């Protein structure tokens, strides 16, 4: 996977190419070449590419990995304070706690806006069970709350709904 250091190196090369195209464009206008307006477009495009690569060199692209976490799918996110993830019905409470912590860390963003009443990101975990043929029932297994104000050293409150684990189908041997 590409790292921020790779993107910074690509930004440097793209910046050099942008300067070369800008010099060529300047020269084309002085010498009245026929491709001078195409070079203006190329230089503008290179500026956009360089700015994009610079942005990718600043923002980390890695996700948090917590040992013991299970795979999950994001099924709802209002972009502010609430999100819902879906897990397998075969998940254990310890796996669910690690999964909720991982999801809370991965879904945190400084762009999320908390409200005055609730400045926390709430991530709920659910699964789908099928008690009868043709009937699907969502079962909420737990939730995690974390602060939207700070990413570092913010307390993470995990709540596991143990009574809902009793509703899950028992594994057959």
Coordinates of C-alpha atoms in Angstrom, one line a residue:
X1 CA 0.0 0.0 0.0
X2 CA 1.2 3.5 -0.8
X3 CA 2.3 5.6 2.2
X4 CA 2.4 9.3 2.8
X5 CA 6.1 9.2 2.1
X6 CA 5.5 7.8 -1.4
X7 CA 2.9 10.5 -2.1
X8 CA 5.3 13.2 -0.9
X9 CA 8.0 11.9 -3.4
X10 CA 5.4 11.8 -6.2
X11 CA 4.4 15.4 -5.2
X12 CA 8.0 16.5 -5.6
X13 CA 8.3 14.9 -9.1
X14 CA 4.9 16.3 -10.1
X15 CA 6.0 19.8 -8.9
X16 CA 9.1 19.6 -11.0
X17 CA 7.0 18.6 -14.0
X18 CA 4.6 21.5 -13.3
X19 CA 7.5 24.0 -13.3
X20 CA 8.8 22.5 -16.6
X21 CA 5.4 22.9 -18.2
X22 CA 5.0 26.4 -16.9
X23 CA 8.4 27.3 -18.4
X24 CA 7.4 25.8 -21.7
X25 CA 4.1 27.7 -21.6
X26 CA 6.0 31.0 -20.9
X27 CA 8.4 30.2 -23.8
X28 CA 5.5 29.3 -26.1
X29 CA 3.8 32.7 -25.5
X30 CA 7.1 34.5 -26.1
X31 CA 7.7 32.6 -29.3
X32 CA 4.0 32.5 -30.3
X33 CA 3.9 28.8 -30.8
X34 CA 0.6 27.3 -32.0
X35 CA 0.3 24.9 -29.0
X36 CA 0.6 27.7 -26.4
X37 CA -3.0 27.4 -25.2
X38 CA -2.8 23.6 -25.0
X39 CA 0.3 24.1 -22.7
X40 CA -1.8 26.4 -20.5
X41 CA -4.3 23.6 -20.0
X42 CA -1.5 21.1 -19.4
X43 CA 0.1 23.3 -16.8
X44 CA -3.2 23.9 -15.1
X45 CA -3.8 20.1 -15.0
X46 CA -0.4 19.5 -13.6
X47 CA -1.1 22.1 -10.9
X48 CA -4.3 20.1 -9.9
X49 CA -2.4 16.8 -9.9
X50 CA 0.4 18.3 -7.8
X51 CA -2.1 19.7 -5.3
X52 CA -3.9 16.4 -5.0
X53 CA -0.7 14.4 -4.5
X54 CA 0.3 17.0 -1.8
X55 CA -3.0 16.4 0.0
X56 CA -2.5 12.7 -0.1
X57 CA 1.0 13.2 1.3
X58 CA -0.4 14.9 4.4
X59 CA -3.4 12.7 5.3
X60 CA -2.6 9.2 6.6
X61 CA -4.3 6.5 4.6
X62 CA -4.0 3.7 7.1
X63 CA -6.8 2.2 9.1
X64 CA -6.6 1.2 12.7
X65 CA -6.2 -2.6 13.3
X66 CA -7.2 -3.9 16.7
X67 CA -6.3 -7.6 17.4
X68 CA -9.4 -9.8 17.7
X69 CA -11.7 -7.5 15.7
X70 CA -14.0 -9.2 13.2
X71 CA -14.9 -8.0 9.8
X72 CA -17.7 -5.5 9.6
X73 CA -19.7 -3.5 7.0
X74 CA -20.8 0.1 7.4
X75 CA -24.5 0.1 6.7
X76 CA -25.5 3.6 8.0
X77 CA -23.6 6.8 8.6
X78 CA -25.3 10.2 9.0
X79 CA -21.9 11.9 8.6
X80 CA -22.2 13.5 12.0
X81 CA -22.8 11.6 15.3
X82 CA -24.3 8.2 14.4
X83 CA -23.2 5.2 12.4
X84 CA -24.3 1.5 12.3
X85 CA -22.1 -1.4 11.3
X86 CA -23.2 -5.0 10.5
X87 CA -21.4 -8.0 11.8
X88 CA -21.7 -11.7 11.5
X89 CA -24.2 -13.5 13.7
X90 CA -21.4 -15.8 14.8
X91 CA -19.4 -13.0 16.5
X92 CA -18.5 -13.3 20.2
X93 CA -18.8 -10.6 22.8
X94 CA -15.0 -10.2 23.0
X95 CA -14.7 -9.9 19.2
X96 CA -17.6 -7.4 19.2
X97 CA -15.8 -5.2 21.7
X98 CA -12.6 -5.1 19.6
X99 CA -14.7 -4.6 16.4
X100 CA -16.6 -1.7 18.0
X101 CA -13.3 0.0 19.1
X102 CA -11.8 -0.5 15.6
X103 CA -14.9 0.9 13.9
X104 CA -15.0 4.0 16.3
X105 CA -11.4 4.7 15.5
X106 CA -11.8 4.2 11.7
X107 CA -14.9 6.3 11.5
X108 CA -13.6 9.2 13.5
X109 CA -13.0 12.3 11.4
X110 CA -12.4 15.9 12.2
X111 CA -15.1 16.7 9.6
X112 CA -17.8 15.2 11.7
X113 CA -19.9 17.7 13.6
X114 CA -21.2 17.0 17.0
X115 CA -24.2 18.8 18.5
X116 CA -24.3 20.8 21.6
X117 CA -26.3 18.1 23.3
X118 CA -24.2 15.2 22.0
X119 CA -20.5 15.7 21.1
X120 CA -19.9 12.0 20.7
X121 CA -19.8 9.6 17.8
X122 CA -22.0 6.6 18.5
X123 CA -21.4 3.5 16.5
X124 CA -23.9 0.6 16.9
X125 CA -23.3 -2.9 15.8
X126 CA -26.1 -5.1 14.5
X127 CA -26.6 -8.4 12.8
X128 CA -29.5 -10.0 11.0
X129 CA -31.1 -13.2 12.2
X130 CA -33.7 -15.3 10.4
X131 CA -36.1 -16.9 13.0
X132 CA -38.4 -18.2 10.3
X133 CA -38.1 -18.6 6.5
X134 CA -38.7 -15.3 4.9
X135 CA -38.4 -13.2 8.1
X136 CA -35.3 -11.2 8.8
X137 CA -34.9 -9.4 12.2
X138 CA -32.1 -6.9 13.0
X139 CA -30.5 -7.5 16.4
X140 CA -28.4 -4.8 18.0
X141 CA -25.4 -6.3 19.8
X142 CA -23.6 -3.3 21.2
X143 CA -22.5 0.3 20.8
X144 CA -19.5 2.4 21.4
X145 CA -19.3 6.2 22.1
X146 CA -16.3 8.3 21.6
X147 CA -15.6 12.1 21.6
X148 CA -15.7 14.0 18.4
X149 CA -13.6 16.8 19.9
X150 CA -10.3 15.0 20.3
X151 CA -8.8 11.9 18.6
X152 CA -6.0 11.3 21.0
X153 CA -6.7 10.2 24.7
X154 CA -10.4 10.4 24.4
X155 CA -12.3 7.9 26.4
X156 CA -14.1 5.2 24.5
X157 CA -17.2 3.7 26.2
X158 CA -18.2 0.3 24.9
X159 CA -21.6 -1.2 25.8
X160 CA -22.3 -4.9 24.9
X161 CA -26.0 -6.0 24.9
X162 CA -25.4 -9.5 26.4
X163 CA -29.2 -10.2 26.4
X164 CA -29.3 -9.9 22.6
X165 CA -26.5 -12.5 22.2
X166 CA -29.0 -15.0 23.6
X167 CA -31.2 -14.4 20.5
X168 CA -28.4 -15.4 18.1
X169 CA -28.5 -18.9 16.6
X170 CA -26.3 -21.4 18.3
X171 CA -23.5 -22.9 16.2
X172 CA -24.1 -26.5 15.2
X173 CA -21.2 -29.0 15.5

